[in-house]
Tab-separated table of C-alpha atoms in Angstrom:
chain	number	residue	atom	x	y	z
A	1	ALA	CA	6.310	-3.906	16.386
A	2	GLN	CA	3.048	-2.553	15.117
A	3	SER	CA	0.391	-4.973	13.784
A	4	VAL	CA	-2.796	-4.307	11.865
A	5	THR	CA	-5.686	-6.772	11.632
A	6	GLN	CA	-8.465	-6.556	9.140
A	7	LEU	CA	-11.021	-8.985	10.434
A	8	ASP	CA	-12.831	-9.500	7.150
A	9	SER	CA	-11.286	-10.839	4.009
A	10	GLN	CA	-14.224	-10.351	1.955
A	11	VAL	CA	-17.395	-8.320	2.493
A	12	PRO	CA	-20.265	-8.859	-0.002
A	13	VAL	CA	-22.951	-6.070	0.055
A	14	PHE	CA	-25.864	-4.934	-2.129
A	15	GLU	CA	-25.678	-1.552	-3.927
A	16	GLU	CA	-26.964	1.325	-1.918
A	17	ALA	CA	-26.606	-0.621	1.352
A	18	PRO	CA	-24.357	0.651	4.138
A	19	VAL	CA	-20.855	-0.989	4.761
A	20	GLU	CA	-18.282	-1.149	7.354
A	21	LEU	CA	-14.758	-2.399	6.917
A	22	ARG	CA	-13.102	-3.235	10.299
A	23	CYS	CA	-9.467	-2.385	11.136
A	24	ASN	CA	-7.745	-2.837	14.492
A	25	TYR	CA	-4.292	-1.956	15.220
A	26	SER	CA	-1.858	-2.796	17.997
A	27	SER	CA	-1.524	-0.279	20.701
A	28	SER	CA	1.342	2.324	20.385
A	29	VAL	CA	2.259	5.552	22.053
A	30	SER	CA	1.730	7.337	18.844
A	31	VAL	CA	0.156	6.121	15.660
A	32	TYR	CA	-0.919	7.519	12.305
A	33	LEU	CA	-3.675	5.488	10.492
A	34	PHE	CA	-4.575	5.201	6.736
A	35	TRP	CA	-7.052	3.556	4.458
A	36	TYR	CA	-5.921	2.737	0.938
A	37	VAL	CA	-8.094	1.466	-1.974
A	38	GLN	CA	-6.901	-0.780	-4.662
A	39	TYR	CA	-8.709	-1.322	-8.041
A	40	PRO	CA	-7.736	-4.410	-10.091
A	41	ASN	CA	-4.220	-4.267	-11.673
A	42	GLN	CA	-3.633	-0.710	-10.104
A	43	GLY	CA	-1.597	0.685	-7.445
A	44	LEU	CA	-2.935	1.705	-4.031
A	45	GLN	CA	-4.723	4.993	-3.711
A	46	LEU	CA	-4.794	6.910	-0.450
A	47	LEU	CA	-8.447	7.136	0.622
A	48	LEU	CA	-8.079	8.908	4.009
A	49	LYS	CA	-5.816	9.451	6.923
A	50	TYR	CA	-5.850	10.087	10.659
A	51	LEU	CA	-2.800	11.951	11.865
A	52	SER	CA	-4.181	14.019	14.906
A	53	GLY	CA	-7.118	16.166	15.903
A	54	SER	CA	-10.699	15.085	15.080
A	55	THR	CA	-11.165	11.449	15.513
A	56	LEU	CA	-13.567	11.302	12.494
A	57	VAL	CA	-12.106	11.636	9.095
A	58	GLU	CA	-13.773	11.744	5.708
A	59	SER	CA	-12.867	11.167	2.111
A	60	ILE	CA	-14.278	13.064	-0.988
A	61	ASN	CA	-16.184	10.104	-2.211
A	62	GLY	CA	-18.440	9.465	0.925
A	63	PHE	CA	-16.316	7.158	3.064
A	64	GLU	CA	-15.413	7.979	6.670
A	65	ALA	CA	-13.433	6.423	9.295
A	66	GLU	CA	-13.347	6.945	13.100
A	67	PHE	CA	-10.181	6.620	15.266
A	68	ASN	CA	-11.116	4.935	18.445
A	69	LYS	CA	-8.108	4.824	20.843
A	70	SER	CA	-9.802	2.768	23.587
A	71	GLN	CA	-10.650	0.048	21.219
A	72	THR	CA	-7.513	0.460	19.016
A	73	SER	CA	-9.795	0.555	15.926
A	74	PHE	CA	-10.015	2.647	12.784
A	75	HIS	CA	-13.111	1.165	10.959
A	76	LEU	CA	-14.077	2.453	7.483
A	77	ARG	CA	-17.726	3.146	6.730
A	78	LYS	CA	-19.804	4.327	3.961
A	79	PRO	CA	-23.638	4.890	4.316
A	80	SER	CA	-24.637	3.883	0.719
A	81	VAL	CA	-22.196	2.110	-1.573
A	82	HIS	CA	-22.023	2.014	-5.349
A	83	ILE	CA	-20.973	-0.564	-7.773
A	84	SER	CA	-17.861	1.454	-8.442
A	85	ASP	CA	-16.789	0.966	-4.855
A	86	THR	CA	-15.936	-2.659	-5.538
A	87	ALA	CA	-12.150	-2.948	-4.759
A	88	GLU	CA	-9.666	-4.056	-2.116
A	89	TYR	CA	-9.274	-1.914	0.848
A	90	PHE	CA	-6.141	-1.847	3.017
A	91	CYS	CA	-5.747	-0.364	6.449
A	92	ALA	CA	-2.315	0.673	7.510
A	93	ALA	CA	-0.497	2.101	10.594
A	94	ASP	CA	2.575	4.200	11.015
A	95	ASP	CA	4.116	4.312	14.532
A	96	ALA	CA	6.338	7.274	13.560
A	97	GLY	CA	8.981	5.059	12.056
A	98	ASN	CA	9.836	4.866	8.353
A	99	MET	CA	7.379	2.166	7.515
A	100	LEU	CA	3.762	1.425	7.196
A	101	THR	CA	2.307	-1.844	8.501
A	102	PHE	CA	-0.491	-2.953	6.433
A	103	GLY	CA	-3.520	-5.247	7.257
A	104	GLY	CA	-4.368	-8.210	5.015
A	105	GLY	CA	-6.828	-6.330	3.059
A	106	THR	CA	-10.605	-6.581	2.654
A	107	ARG	CA	-12.281	-7.308	-0.654
A	108	LEU	CA	-15.486	-5.318	-0.937
A	109	MET	CA	-17.953	-6.678	-3.455
A	110	VAL	CA	-20.975	-4.540	-4.272
A	111	LYS	CA	-23.718	-6.582	-5.955
A	112	PRO	CA	-26.558	-4.783	-8.037
B	1	SER	CA	2.287	16.668	-5.938
B	2	GLN	CA	4.652	13.711	-6.738
B	3	THR	CA	4.169	11.261	-9.599
B	4	ILE	CA	5.571	7.852	-9.501
B	5	HIS	CA	6.524	5.831	-12.693
B	6	GLN	CA	7.232	2.192	-12.948
B	7	TRP	CA	8.688	0.333	-15.772
B	8	PRO	CA	7.713	-2.134	-17.398
B	9	ALA	CA	3.950	-2.371	-16.758
B	10	THR	CA	4.110	-6.103	-17.252
B	11	LEU	CA	6.819	-8.693	-17.569
B	12	VAL	CA	6.855	-12.375	-18.338
B	13	GLN	CA	10.305	-14.020	-17.450
B	14	PRO	CA	11.760	-17.635	-17.415
B	15	VAL	CA	12.908	-19.094	-14.270
B	16	GLY	CA	16.618	-18.407	-13.638
B	17	SER	CA	16.560	-15.156	-15.731
B	18	PRO	CA	17.620	-11.729	-14.381
B	19	LEU	CA	15.322	-9.093	-13.384
B	20	SER	CA	15.348	-5.263	-13.290
B	21	LEU	CA	12.318	-3.177	-12.411
B	22	GLU	CA	12.513	0.548	-12.418
B	23	CYS	CA	10.891	3.218	-10.286
B	24	THR	CA	11.224	6.956	-10.883
B	25	VAL	CA	9.562	9.758	-8.947
B	26	GLU	CA	8.781	13.289	-10.035
B	27	GLY	CA	7.729	16.347	-8.141
B	28	THR	CA	9.579	15.848	-5.012
B	29	SER	CA	13.168	15.610	-3.599
B	30	ASN	CA	14.880	13.458	-1.070
B	31	PRO	CA	11.842	11.177	-0.668
B	32	ASN	CA	11.765	7.771	1.185
B	33	LEU	CA	11.284	5.070	-1.517
B	34	TYR	CA	9.758	1.688	-0.887
B	35	TRP	CA	9.396	-1.664	-2.876
B	36	TYR	CA	6.434	-3.899	-2.090
B	37	ARG	CA	5.205	-7.220	-3.425
B	38	GLN	CA	1.703	-8.521	-3.672
B	39	ALA	CA	1.426	-12.410	-4.302
B	40	ALA	CA	-1.815	-13.460	-5.813
B	41	GLY	CA	-4.655	-13.117	-3.344
B	42	ARG	CA	-2.504	-11.883	-0.473
B	43	GLY	CA	-1.598	-8.654	1.054
B	44	LEU	CA	1.502	-6.380	0.732
B	45	GLN	CA	4.868	-7.368	1.655
B	46	LEU	CA	7.502	-4.833	2.192
B	47	LEU	CA	10.751	-5.807	0.447
B	48	PHE	CA	13.070	-2.834	0.655
B	49	TYR	CA	13.151	0.808	1.771
B	50	SER	CA	15.550	3.687	1.117
B	51	VAL	CA	15.886	7.027	2.951
B	52	GLY	CA	18.658	8.299	0.674
B	53	ILE	CA	21.002	7.685	-2.285
B	54	GLY	CA	22.826	4.487	-1.795
B	55	GLN	CA	20.958	3.685	1.520
B	56	ILE	CA	18.993	0.463	1.291
B	57	SER	CA	17.292	-1.515	4.021
B	58	SER	CA	16.033	-5.069	3.457
B	59	GLU	CA	12.954	-6.398	5.241
B	60	VAL	CA	12.854	-9.997	3.858
B	61	PRO	CA	15.890	-12.064	3.008
B	62	GLN	CA	15.528	-13.503	-0.469
B	63	ASN	CA	17.079	-13.472	-4.048
B	64	LEU	CA	16.167	-9.825	-4.618
B	65	SER	CA	18.164	-6.680	-4.172
B	66	ALA	CA	17.417	-2.930	-4.455
B	67	SER	CA	19.619	-0.019	-5.373
B	68	ARG	CA	19.060	3.765	-5.370
B	69	PRO	CA	21.539	5.334	-7.841
B	70	GLN	CA	19.917	8.670	-7.913
B	71	ASP	CA	17.684	10.681	-5.541
B	72	ARG	CA	14.472	9.804	-7.468
B	73	GLN	CA	15.327	6.311	-8.785
B	74	PHE	CA	14.781	3.000	-7.169
B	75	ILE	CA	15.652	-0.368	-8.902
B	76	LEU	CA	14.682	-3.860	-7.905
B	77	SER	CA	16.833	-6.583	-9.222
B	78	SER	CA	17.508	-10.166	-9.215
B	79	LYS	CA	20.213	-12.373	-10.608
B	80	LYS	CA	18.121	-15.410	-11.041
B	81	LEU	CA	14.213	-15.457	-10.769
B	82	LEU	CA	12.288	-18.111	-8.942
B	83	LEU	CA	8.856	-19.156	-9.649
B	84	SER	CA	7.867	-17.713	-6.218
B	85	ASP	CA	8.985	-14.172	-7.313
B	86	SER	CA	5.912	-13.832	-9.387
B	87	GLY	CA	3.651	-11.143	-8.280
B	88	PHE	CA	2.708	-7.554	-8.354
B	89	TYR	CA	5.482	-5.154	-7.459
B	90	LEU	CA	4.704	-1.730	-6.218
B	91	CYS	CA	6.973	1.157	-5.625
B	92	ALA	CA	5.917	3.791	-3.088
B	93	CYS	CA	7.133	7.270	-1.979
B	94	ARG	CA	6.969	9.211	0.965
B	95	ARG	CA	7.618	12.958	1.162
B	96	VAL	CA	9.260	13.429	4.611
B	97	PRO	CA	8.123	14.736	7.134
B	98	LYS	CA	4.612	13.922	5.831
B	99	ARG	CA	3.540	10.397	6.908
B	100	GLU	CA	1.514	9.056	4.172
B	101	GLN	CA	3.007	6.918	1.298
B	102	PHE	CA	2.004	7.274	-2.399
B	103	PHE	CA	2.045	4.399	-4.766
B	104	GLY	CA	2.995	3.745	-8.454
B	105	PRO	CA	0.878	1.895	-10.920
B	106	GLY	CA	2.721	-1.313	-10.256
B	107	THR	CA	4.638	-4.018	-12.401
B	108	ARG	CA	3.008	-7.417	-12.861
B	109	LEU	CA	5.713	-10.021	-12.982
B	110	THR	CA	5.092	-13.666	-14.055
B	111	VAL	CA	7.936	-16.096	-13.830
B	112	LEU	CA	7.356	-19.412	-15.830
């Protein structure tokens, strides 16, 4: 069965600083990877996805993630964070079944 | 694109009372549908998923049940609520053969 590990439960960072949220998944023949963002008392929003092709994927609000097969990682990065990026971030993996496997989540706290 | 509605948005129920949460989807047909729960400060737990009308798969044995009476309607029920049923309930939809899931706004359930 697929497993997803988000190593950091909380990441505090100052505004305009860079940030990396780490995600590792268990190896699988084929895997599709996702990052979701959740603001307080809201549902999850799809931030970006890796299905195939280029290993670097980007979102419209400046986040990017790189699929690294050899390290089984899909870390999320942003070169300069804003206060509005404060949220919970979930990494998820799909091994071509019907279900997503989610990591435990990382709370990003951006300080002024 | 699809839109997911969840009703009610918030609910406070006494222990031992019944429960019915509704999820409806617009803008797609024959979706896979999912119920997740988030307990306070914890990640997502998949409760049920459905690949079609009347087809329900349960991921965690508990006092909850799910039904899919129509293609775009997914209902989560309980005959007798427990304190441990408190949490944030999320409905999600997947438009097969696409891989990503999209989430509704959630229902906050508090059992007293």
